[in-house]
mmCIF file of C-alpha atoms in Angstrom:
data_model
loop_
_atom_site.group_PDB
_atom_site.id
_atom_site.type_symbol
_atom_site.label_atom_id
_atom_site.label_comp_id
_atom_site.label_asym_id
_atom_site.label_seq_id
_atom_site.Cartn_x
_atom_site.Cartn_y
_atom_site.Cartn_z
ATOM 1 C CA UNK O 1 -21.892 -99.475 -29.883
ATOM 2 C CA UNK O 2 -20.585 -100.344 -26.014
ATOM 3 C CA UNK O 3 -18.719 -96.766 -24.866
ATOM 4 C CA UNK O 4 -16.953 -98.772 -22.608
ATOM 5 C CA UNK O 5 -14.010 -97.529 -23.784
ATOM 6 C CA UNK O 6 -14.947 -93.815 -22.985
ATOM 7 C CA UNK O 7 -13.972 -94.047 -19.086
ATOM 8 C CA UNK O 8 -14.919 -90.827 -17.176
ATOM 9 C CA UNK O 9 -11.600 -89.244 -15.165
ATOM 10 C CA UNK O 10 -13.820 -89.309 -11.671
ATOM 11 C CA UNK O 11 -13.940 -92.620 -9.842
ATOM 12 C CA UNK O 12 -16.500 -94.499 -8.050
ATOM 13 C CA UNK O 13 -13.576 -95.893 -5.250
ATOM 14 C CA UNK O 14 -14.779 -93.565 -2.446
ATOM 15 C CA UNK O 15 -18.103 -93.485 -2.493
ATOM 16 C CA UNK O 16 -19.725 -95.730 0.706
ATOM 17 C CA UNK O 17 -20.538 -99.231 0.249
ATOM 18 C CA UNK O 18 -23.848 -100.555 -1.310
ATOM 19 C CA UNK O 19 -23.619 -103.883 0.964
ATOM 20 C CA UNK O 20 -26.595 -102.441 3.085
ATOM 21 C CA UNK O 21 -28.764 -102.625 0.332
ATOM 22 C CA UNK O 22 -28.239 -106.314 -0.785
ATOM 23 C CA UNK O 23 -25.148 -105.523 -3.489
ATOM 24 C CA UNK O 24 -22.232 -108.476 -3.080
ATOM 25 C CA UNK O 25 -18.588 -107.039 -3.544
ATOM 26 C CA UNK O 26 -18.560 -108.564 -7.391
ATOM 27 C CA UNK O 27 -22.325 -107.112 -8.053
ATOM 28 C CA UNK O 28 -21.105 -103.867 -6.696
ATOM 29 C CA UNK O 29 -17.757 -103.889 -8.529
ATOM 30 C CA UNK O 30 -19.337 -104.640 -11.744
ATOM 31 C CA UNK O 31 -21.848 -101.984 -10.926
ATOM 32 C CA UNK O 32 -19.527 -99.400 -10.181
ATOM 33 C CA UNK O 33 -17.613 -100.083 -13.355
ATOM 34 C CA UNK O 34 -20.659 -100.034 -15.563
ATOM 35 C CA UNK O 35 -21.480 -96.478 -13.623
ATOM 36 C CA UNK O 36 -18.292 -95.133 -15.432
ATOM 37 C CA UNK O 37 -19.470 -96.503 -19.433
ATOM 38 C CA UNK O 38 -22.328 -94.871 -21.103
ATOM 39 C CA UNK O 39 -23.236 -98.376 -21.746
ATOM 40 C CA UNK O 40 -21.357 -101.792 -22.468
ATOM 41 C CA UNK O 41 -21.284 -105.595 -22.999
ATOM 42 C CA UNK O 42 -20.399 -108.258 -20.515
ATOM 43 C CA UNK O 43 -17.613 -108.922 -21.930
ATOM 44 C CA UNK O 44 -16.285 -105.436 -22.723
ATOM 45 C CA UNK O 45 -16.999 -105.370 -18.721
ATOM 46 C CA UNK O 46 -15.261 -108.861 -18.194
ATOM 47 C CA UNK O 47 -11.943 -107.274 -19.954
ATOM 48 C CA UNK O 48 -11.715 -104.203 -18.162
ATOM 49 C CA UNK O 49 -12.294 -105.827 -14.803
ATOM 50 C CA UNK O 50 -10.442 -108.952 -15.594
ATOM 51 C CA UNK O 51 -13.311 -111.209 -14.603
ATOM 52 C CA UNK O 52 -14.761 -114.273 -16.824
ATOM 53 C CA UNK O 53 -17.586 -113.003 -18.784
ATOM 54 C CA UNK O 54 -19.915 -115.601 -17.375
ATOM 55 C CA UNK O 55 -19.539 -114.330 -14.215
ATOM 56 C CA UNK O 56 -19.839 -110.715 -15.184
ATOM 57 C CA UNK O 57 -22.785 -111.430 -17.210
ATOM 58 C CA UNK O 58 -24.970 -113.466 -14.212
ATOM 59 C CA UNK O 59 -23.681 -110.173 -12.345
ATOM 60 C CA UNK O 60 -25.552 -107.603 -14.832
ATOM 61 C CA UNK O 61 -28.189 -110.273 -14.462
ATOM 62 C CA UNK O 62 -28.760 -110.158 -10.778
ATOM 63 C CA UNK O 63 -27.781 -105.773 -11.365
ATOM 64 C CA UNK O 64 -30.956 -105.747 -13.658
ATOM 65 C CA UNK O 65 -32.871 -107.734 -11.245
ATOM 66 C CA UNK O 66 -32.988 -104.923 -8.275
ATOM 67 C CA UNK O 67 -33.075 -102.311 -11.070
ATOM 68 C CA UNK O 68 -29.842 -100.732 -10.445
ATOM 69 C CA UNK O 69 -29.242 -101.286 -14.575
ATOM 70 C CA UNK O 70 -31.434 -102.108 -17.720
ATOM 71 C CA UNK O 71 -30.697 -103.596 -20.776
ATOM 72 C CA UNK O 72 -30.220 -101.847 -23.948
ATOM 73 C CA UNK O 73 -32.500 -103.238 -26.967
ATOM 74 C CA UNK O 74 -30.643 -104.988 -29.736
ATOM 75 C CA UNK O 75 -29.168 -108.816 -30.451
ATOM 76 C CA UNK O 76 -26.123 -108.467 -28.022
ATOM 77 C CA UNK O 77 -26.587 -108.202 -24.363
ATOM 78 C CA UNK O 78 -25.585 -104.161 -23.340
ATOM 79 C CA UNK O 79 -26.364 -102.886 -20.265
ATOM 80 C CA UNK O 80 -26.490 -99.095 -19.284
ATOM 81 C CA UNK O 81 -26.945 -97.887 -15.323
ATOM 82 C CA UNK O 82 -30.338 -96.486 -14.158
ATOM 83 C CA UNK O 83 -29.778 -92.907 -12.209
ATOM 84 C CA UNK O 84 -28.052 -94.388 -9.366
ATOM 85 C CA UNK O 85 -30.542 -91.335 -7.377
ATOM 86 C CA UNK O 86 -33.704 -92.759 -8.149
ATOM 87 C CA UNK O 87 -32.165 -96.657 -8.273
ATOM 88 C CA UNK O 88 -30.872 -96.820 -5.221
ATOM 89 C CA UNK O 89 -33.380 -94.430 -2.928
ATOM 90 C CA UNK O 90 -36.088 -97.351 -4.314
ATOM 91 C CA UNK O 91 -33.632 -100.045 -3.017
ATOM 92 C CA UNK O 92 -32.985 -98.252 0.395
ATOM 93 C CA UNK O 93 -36.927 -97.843 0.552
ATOM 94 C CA UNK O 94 -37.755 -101.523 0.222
ATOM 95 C CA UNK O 95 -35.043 -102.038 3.223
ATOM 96 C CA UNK O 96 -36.751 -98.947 5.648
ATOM 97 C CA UNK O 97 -39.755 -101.562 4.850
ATOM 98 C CA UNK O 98 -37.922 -104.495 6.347
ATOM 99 C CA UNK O 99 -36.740 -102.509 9.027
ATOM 100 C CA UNK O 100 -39.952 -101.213 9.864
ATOM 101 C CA UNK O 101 -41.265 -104.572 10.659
ATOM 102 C CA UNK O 102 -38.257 -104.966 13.247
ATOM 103 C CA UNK O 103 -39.440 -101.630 14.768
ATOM 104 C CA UNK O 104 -42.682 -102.772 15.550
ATOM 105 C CA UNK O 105 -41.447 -106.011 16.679
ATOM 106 C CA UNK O 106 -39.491 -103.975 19.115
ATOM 107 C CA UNK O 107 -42.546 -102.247 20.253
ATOM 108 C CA UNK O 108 -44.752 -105.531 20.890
ATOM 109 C CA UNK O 109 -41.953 -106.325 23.198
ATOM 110 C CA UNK O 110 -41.314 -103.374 24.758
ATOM 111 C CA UNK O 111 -45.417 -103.665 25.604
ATOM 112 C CA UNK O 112 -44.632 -107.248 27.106
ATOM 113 C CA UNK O 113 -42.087 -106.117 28.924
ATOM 114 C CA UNK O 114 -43.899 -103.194 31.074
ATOM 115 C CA UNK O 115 -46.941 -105.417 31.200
ATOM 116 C CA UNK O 116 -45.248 -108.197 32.723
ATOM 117 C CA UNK O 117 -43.976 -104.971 35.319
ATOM 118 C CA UNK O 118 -47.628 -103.456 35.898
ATOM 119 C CA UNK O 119 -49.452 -107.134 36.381
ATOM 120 C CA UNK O 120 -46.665 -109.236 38.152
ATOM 121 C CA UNK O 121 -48.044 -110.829 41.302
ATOM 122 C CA UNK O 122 -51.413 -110.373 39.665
ATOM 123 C CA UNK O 123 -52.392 -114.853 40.499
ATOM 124 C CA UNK O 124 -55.667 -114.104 38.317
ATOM 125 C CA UNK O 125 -53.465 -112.869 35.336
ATOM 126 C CA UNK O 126 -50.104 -114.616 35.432
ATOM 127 C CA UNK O 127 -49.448 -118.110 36.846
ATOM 128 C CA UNK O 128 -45.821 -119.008 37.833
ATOM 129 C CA UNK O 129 -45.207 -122.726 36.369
ATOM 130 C CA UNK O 130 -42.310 -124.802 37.747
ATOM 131 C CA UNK O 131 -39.932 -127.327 35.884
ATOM 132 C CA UNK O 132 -40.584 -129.187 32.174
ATOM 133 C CA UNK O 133 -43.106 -131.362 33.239
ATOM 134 C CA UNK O 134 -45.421 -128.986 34.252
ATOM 135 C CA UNK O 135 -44.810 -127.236 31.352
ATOM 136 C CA UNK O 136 -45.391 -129.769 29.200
ATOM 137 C CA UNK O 137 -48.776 -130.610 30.720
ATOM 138 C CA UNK O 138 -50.150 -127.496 30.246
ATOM 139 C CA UNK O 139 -49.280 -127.387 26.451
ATOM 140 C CA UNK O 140 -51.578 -130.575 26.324
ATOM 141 C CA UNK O 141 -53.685 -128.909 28.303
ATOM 142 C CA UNK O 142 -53.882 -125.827 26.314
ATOM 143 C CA UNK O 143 -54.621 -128.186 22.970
ATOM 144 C CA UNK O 144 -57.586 -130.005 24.572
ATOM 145 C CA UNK O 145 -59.208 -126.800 25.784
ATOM 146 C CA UNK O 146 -58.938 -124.528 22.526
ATOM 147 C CA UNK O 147 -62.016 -124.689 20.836
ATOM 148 C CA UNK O 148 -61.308 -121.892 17.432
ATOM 149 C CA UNK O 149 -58.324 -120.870 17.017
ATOM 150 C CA UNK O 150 -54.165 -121.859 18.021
ATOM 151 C CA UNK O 151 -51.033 -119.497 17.523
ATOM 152 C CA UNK O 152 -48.142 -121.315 17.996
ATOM 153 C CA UNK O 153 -44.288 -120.237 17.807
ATOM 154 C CA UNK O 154 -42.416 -123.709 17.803
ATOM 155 C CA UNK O 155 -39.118 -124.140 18.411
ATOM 156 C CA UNK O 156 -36.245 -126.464 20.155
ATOM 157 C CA UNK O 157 -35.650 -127.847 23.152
ATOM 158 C CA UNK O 158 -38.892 -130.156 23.186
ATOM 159 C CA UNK O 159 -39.996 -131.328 26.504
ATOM 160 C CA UNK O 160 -42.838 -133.575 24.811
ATOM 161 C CA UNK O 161 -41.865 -136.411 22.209
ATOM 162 C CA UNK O 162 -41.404 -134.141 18.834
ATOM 163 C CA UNK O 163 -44.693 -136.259 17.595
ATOM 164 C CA UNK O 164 -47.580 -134.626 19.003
ATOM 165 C CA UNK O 165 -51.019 -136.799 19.167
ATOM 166 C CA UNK O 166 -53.076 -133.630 20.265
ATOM 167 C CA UNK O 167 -52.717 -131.476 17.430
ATOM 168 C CA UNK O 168 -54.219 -133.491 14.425
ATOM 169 C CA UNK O 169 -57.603 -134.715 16.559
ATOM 170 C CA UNK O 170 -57.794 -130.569 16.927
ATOM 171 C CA UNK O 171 -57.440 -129.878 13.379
ATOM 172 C CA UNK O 172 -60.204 -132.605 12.444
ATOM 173 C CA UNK O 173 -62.660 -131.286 15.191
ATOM 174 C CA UNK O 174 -61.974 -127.907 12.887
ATOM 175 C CA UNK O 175 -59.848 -125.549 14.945
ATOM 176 C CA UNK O 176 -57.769 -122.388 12.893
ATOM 177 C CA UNK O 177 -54.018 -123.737 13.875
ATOM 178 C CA UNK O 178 -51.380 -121.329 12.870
ATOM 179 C CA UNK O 179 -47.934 -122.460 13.478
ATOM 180 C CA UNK O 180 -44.185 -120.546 13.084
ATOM 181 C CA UNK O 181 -41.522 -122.566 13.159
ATOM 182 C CA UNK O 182 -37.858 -121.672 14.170
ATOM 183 C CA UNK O 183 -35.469 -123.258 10.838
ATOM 184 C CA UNK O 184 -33.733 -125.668 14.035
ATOM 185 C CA UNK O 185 -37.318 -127.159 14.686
ATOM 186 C CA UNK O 186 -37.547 -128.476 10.481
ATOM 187 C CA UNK O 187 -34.128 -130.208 10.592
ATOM 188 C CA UNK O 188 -35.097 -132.396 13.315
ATOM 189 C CA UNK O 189 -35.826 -136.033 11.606
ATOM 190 C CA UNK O 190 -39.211 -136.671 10.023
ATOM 191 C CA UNK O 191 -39.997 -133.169 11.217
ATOM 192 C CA UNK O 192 -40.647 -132.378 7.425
ATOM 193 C CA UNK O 193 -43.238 -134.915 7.354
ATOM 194 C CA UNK O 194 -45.011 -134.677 10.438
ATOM 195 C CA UNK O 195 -45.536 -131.029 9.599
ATOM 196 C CA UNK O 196 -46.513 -131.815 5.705
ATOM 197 C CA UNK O 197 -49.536 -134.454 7.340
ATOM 198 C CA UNK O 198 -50.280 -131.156 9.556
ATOM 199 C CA UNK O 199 -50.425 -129.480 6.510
ATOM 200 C CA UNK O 200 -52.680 -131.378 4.403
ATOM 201 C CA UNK O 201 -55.247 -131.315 7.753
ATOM 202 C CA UNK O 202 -55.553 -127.874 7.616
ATOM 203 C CA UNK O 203 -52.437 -126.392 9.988
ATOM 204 C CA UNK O 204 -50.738 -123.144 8.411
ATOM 205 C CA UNK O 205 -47.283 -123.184 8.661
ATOM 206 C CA UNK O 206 -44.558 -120.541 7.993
ATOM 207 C CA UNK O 207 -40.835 -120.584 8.859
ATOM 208 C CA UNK O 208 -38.847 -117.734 10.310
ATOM 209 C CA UNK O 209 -35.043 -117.573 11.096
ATOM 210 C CA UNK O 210 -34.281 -116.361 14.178
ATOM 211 C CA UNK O 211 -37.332 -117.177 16.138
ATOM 212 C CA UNK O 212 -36.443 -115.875 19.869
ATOM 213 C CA UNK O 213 -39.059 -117.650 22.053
ATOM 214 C CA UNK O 214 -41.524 -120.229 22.230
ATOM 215 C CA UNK O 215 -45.678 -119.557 22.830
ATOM 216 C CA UNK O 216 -48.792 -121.220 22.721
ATOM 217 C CA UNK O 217 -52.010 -119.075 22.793
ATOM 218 C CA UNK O 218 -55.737 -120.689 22.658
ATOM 219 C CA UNK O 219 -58.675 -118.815 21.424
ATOM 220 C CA UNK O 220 -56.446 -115.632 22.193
ATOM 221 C CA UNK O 221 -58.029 -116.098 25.597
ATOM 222 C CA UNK O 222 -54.781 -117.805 27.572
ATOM 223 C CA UNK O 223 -51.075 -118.651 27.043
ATOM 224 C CA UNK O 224 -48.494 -120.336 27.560
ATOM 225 C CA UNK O 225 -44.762 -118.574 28.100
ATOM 226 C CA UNK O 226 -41.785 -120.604 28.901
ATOM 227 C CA UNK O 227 -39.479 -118.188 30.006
ATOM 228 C CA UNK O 228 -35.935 -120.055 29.367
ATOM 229 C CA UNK O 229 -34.223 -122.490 26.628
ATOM 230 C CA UNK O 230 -32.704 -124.614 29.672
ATOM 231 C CA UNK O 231 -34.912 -127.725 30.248
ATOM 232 C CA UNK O 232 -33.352 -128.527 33.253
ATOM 233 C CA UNK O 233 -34.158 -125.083 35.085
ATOM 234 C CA UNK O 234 -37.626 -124.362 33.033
ATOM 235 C CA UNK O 235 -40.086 -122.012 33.977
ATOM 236 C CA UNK O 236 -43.376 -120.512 32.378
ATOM 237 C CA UNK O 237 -46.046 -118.207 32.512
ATOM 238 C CA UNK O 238 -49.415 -118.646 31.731
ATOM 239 C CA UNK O 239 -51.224 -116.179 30.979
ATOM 240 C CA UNK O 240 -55.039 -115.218 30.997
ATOM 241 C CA UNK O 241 -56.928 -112.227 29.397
ATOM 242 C CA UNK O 242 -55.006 -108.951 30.003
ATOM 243 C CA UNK O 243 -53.107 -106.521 28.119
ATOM 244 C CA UNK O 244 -50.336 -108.921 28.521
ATOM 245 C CA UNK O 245 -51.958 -111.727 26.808
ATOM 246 C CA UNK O 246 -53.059 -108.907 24.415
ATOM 247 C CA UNK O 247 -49.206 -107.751 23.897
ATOM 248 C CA UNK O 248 -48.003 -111.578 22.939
ATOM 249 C CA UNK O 249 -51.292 -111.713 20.638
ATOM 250 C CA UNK O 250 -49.639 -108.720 18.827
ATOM 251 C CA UNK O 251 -46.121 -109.880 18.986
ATOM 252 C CA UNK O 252 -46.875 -113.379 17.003
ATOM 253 C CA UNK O 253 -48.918 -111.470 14.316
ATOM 254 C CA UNK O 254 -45.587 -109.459 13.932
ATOM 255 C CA UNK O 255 -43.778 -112.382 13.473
ATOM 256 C CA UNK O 256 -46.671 -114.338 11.287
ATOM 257 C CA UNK O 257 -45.940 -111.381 8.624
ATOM 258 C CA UNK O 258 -42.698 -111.451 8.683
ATOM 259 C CA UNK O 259 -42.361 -115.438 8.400
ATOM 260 C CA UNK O 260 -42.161 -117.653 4.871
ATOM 261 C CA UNK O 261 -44.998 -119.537 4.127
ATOM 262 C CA UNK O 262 -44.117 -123.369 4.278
ATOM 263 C CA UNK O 263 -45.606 -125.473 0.791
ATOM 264 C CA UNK O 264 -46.450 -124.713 -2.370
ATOM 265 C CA UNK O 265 -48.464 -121.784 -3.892
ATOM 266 C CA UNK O 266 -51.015 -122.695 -5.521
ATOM 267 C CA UNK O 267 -51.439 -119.765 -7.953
ATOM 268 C CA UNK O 268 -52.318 -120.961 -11.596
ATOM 269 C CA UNK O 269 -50.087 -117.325 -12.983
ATOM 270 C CA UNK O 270 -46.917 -118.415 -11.915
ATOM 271 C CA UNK O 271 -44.033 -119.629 -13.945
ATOM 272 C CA UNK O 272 -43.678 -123.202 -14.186
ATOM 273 C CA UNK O 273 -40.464 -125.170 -12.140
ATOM 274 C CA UNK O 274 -40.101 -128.334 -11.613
ATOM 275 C CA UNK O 275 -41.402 -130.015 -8.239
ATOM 276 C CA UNK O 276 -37.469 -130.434 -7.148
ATOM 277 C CA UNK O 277 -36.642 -126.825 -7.627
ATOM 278 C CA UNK O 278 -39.540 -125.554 -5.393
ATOM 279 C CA UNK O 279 -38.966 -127.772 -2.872
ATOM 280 C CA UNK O 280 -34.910 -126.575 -3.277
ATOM 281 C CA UNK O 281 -36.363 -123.098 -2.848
ATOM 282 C CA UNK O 282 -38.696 -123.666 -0.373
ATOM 283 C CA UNK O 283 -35.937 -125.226 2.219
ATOM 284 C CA UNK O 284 -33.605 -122.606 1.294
ATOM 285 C CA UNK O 285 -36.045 -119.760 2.351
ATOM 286 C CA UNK O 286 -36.754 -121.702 5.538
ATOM 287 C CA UNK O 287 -33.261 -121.019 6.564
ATOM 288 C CA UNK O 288 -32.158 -124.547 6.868
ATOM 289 C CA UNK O 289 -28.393 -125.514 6.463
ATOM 290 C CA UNK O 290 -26.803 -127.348 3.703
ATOM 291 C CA UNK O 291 -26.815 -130.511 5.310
ATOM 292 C CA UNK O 292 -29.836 -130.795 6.275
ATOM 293 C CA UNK O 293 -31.549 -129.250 3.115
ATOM 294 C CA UNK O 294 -29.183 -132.455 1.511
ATOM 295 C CA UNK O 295 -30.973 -134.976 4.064
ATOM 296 C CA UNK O 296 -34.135 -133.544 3.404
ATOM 297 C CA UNK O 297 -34.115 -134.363 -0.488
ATOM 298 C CA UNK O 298 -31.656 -137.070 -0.132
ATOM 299 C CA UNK O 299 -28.693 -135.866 -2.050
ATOM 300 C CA UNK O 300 -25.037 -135.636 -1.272
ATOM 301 C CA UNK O 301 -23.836 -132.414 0.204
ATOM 302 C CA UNK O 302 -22.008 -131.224 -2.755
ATOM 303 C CA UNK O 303 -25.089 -132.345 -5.202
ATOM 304 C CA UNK O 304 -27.119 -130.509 -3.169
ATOM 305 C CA UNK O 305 -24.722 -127.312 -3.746
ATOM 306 C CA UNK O 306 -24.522 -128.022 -7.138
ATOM 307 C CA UNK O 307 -28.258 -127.567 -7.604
ATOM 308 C CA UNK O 308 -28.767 -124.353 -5.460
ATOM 309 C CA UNK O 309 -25.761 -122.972 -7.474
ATOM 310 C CA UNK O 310 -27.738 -123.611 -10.802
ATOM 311 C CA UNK O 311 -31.009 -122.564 -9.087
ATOM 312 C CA UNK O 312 -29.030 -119.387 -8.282
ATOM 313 C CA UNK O 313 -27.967 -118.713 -11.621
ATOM 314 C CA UNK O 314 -31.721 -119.252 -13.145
ATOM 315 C CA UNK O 315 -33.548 -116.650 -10.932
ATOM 316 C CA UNK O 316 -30.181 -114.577 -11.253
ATOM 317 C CA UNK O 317 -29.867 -114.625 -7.458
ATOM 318 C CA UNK O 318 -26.504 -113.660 -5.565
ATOM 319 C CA UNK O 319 -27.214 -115.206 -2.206
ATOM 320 C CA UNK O 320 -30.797 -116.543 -0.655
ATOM 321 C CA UNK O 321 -32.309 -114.009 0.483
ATOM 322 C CA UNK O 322 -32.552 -112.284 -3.283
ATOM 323 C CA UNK O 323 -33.233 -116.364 -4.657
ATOM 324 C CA UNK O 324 -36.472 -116.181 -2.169
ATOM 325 C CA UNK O 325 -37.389 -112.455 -3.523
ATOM 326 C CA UNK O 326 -37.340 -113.852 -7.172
ATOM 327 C CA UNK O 327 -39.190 -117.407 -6.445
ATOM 328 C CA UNK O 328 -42.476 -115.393 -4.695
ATOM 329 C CA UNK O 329 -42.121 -112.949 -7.694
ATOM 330 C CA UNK O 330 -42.443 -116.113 -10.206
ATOM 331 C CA UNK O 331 -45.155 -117.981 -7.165
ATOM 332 C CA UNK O 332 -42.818 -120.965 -6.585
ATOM 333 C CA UNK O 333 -43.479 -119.689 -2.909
#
């Protein structure tokens, strides 16, 4: 029987907030009230907090889903908290994790920055390119010339035509083409398709938010460094063999493991969706915005809301960030 009712005198209304670890303000209201019961229903939960019970119960959903509180055997949904000790130390592990990977992000850069220092002036090393065109030249260049392997981190302004010729002759003459994509660079129109025929030739795409910069590297042998966002007053580096070249090498694998993988997996052990609902997840992940995700599938705006708010409520997701943690649990990624 829920012991709801039982409320211990103490209170849960000073202790720091549980946002760092991925908990909304409902989750962690809900979760702070159940931390009080020995164990109770949704909608015991729902009365005491004064909340519909459908929107407590997706709550203790998304609750059970990082562990934080398990579900009691029996016919009727009851929940009971996990040892908030052990719960949350696991959750603030699994974010250490993520914040490792920003750490060593921070130290490819940091090796960038007093290589560029040590080698600058260096005309065998680093060459000093002037304006888009030139620029833009050299990326051809760079494509013609690789003969194994391509790292690219893609992102807008273009100087090129967004179409690029180069790229699919290279992936039929067999060259390993790796390619991160900034979320700006997939809302672009037909971008979704050009990079789906890239796909099906062989090119491995993944998607990261926040991409800072954009590089070329061939046969990890030279590269290509624009050094500003501005067309109109671009300038690049490239790059030959040094510790440099060896420092950007390190900085896109940093970035390769941190990225989402673009396409579906192709595991035969994963729960079954429907095509529409791993494409849904699949665009949210890549950190596109509403409207575009809508263009993308061709639905309305709202529609397209409508959807990711069911999705949502399926993988008992508060936000998407947790959604993509549940789809590459169940392989739609």
């Amino acid at each position: 029987m829920a012991q709801c009712g039982h409320i211990l005198t103490m209170t849960t209304d000073d202790a720091p907030s549980l946002a760092p670890v991925g908990l909304g303000p409902f989750d962690e209201e809900v979760y702070r009230a159940l931390l009080t019961c020995v164990d109770a229903t949704p909608a015991a939960l729902a009365e005491r907090l004064g909340q519909p019970e459908g929107r407590v119960d997706s709550a203790c959903g998304r609750l059970r889903s990082l562990g934080l509180v398990i579900r009691m055997s029996g016919r009727r949904r009851r929940y009971t908290a996990v040892d908030p000790e052990a719960a949350l130390e696991a959750l603030v592990r699994e974010r250490a994790g993520e914040l490792d990977h920003v750490r060593g992000s921070a130290l490819a850069l940091s090796s960038i920055f007093h290589a560029a220092r040590r080698q600058a002036g260096d005309g065998s090393t680093i060459e000093l390119l002037n304006g888009p065109e030139e620029q833009g030249r050299w990326f051809v260049r760079l494509q013609h010339q690789v003969r194994s392997e391509m790292m690219v981190l893609d992102r807008p302004p273009y100087v090129l035509a967004a179409v690029n010729p180069v790229e699919p002759v290279r992936l039929d003459s067999g060259v390993h083409w790796r390619a991160i994509y900034a979320p700006e660079a997939l809302e672009i129109p037909g971008a979704m398709d050009e990079i789906d025929d890239l796909t099906r030739r062989g090119e491995q795409g993944r998607v990261l938010p926040g991409l800072p910069l954009k590089l070329a590297i061939a046969d990890r042998r030279i590269a290509l460094l624009p050094l500003s966002m501005e067309l109109g007053h671009a300038q690049g580096l490239v790059i030959r063999e040094s510790t440099l070249l060896d420092a950007l090498v390190e900085l896109f694998e940093v970035y390769w493991a941190r990225a989402t993988p673009l396409g579906s997996s192709s595991g035969g052990a994963a729960d079954e969706a429907p095509d529409h609902d791993r494409e849904l997840v699949r665009l949210l992940a890549a950190g596109l915005t509403d409207n575009a995700i809508a263009r993308q599938l061709g639905l309305s705006t709202r529609t397209m809301r409508r959807r990711t708010r069911q999705l949502f409520d399926q993988l008992e997701a508060a936000n998407r960030f947790q959604a993509g943690i549940q789809a590459a649990r169940r392989g739609w990624l």
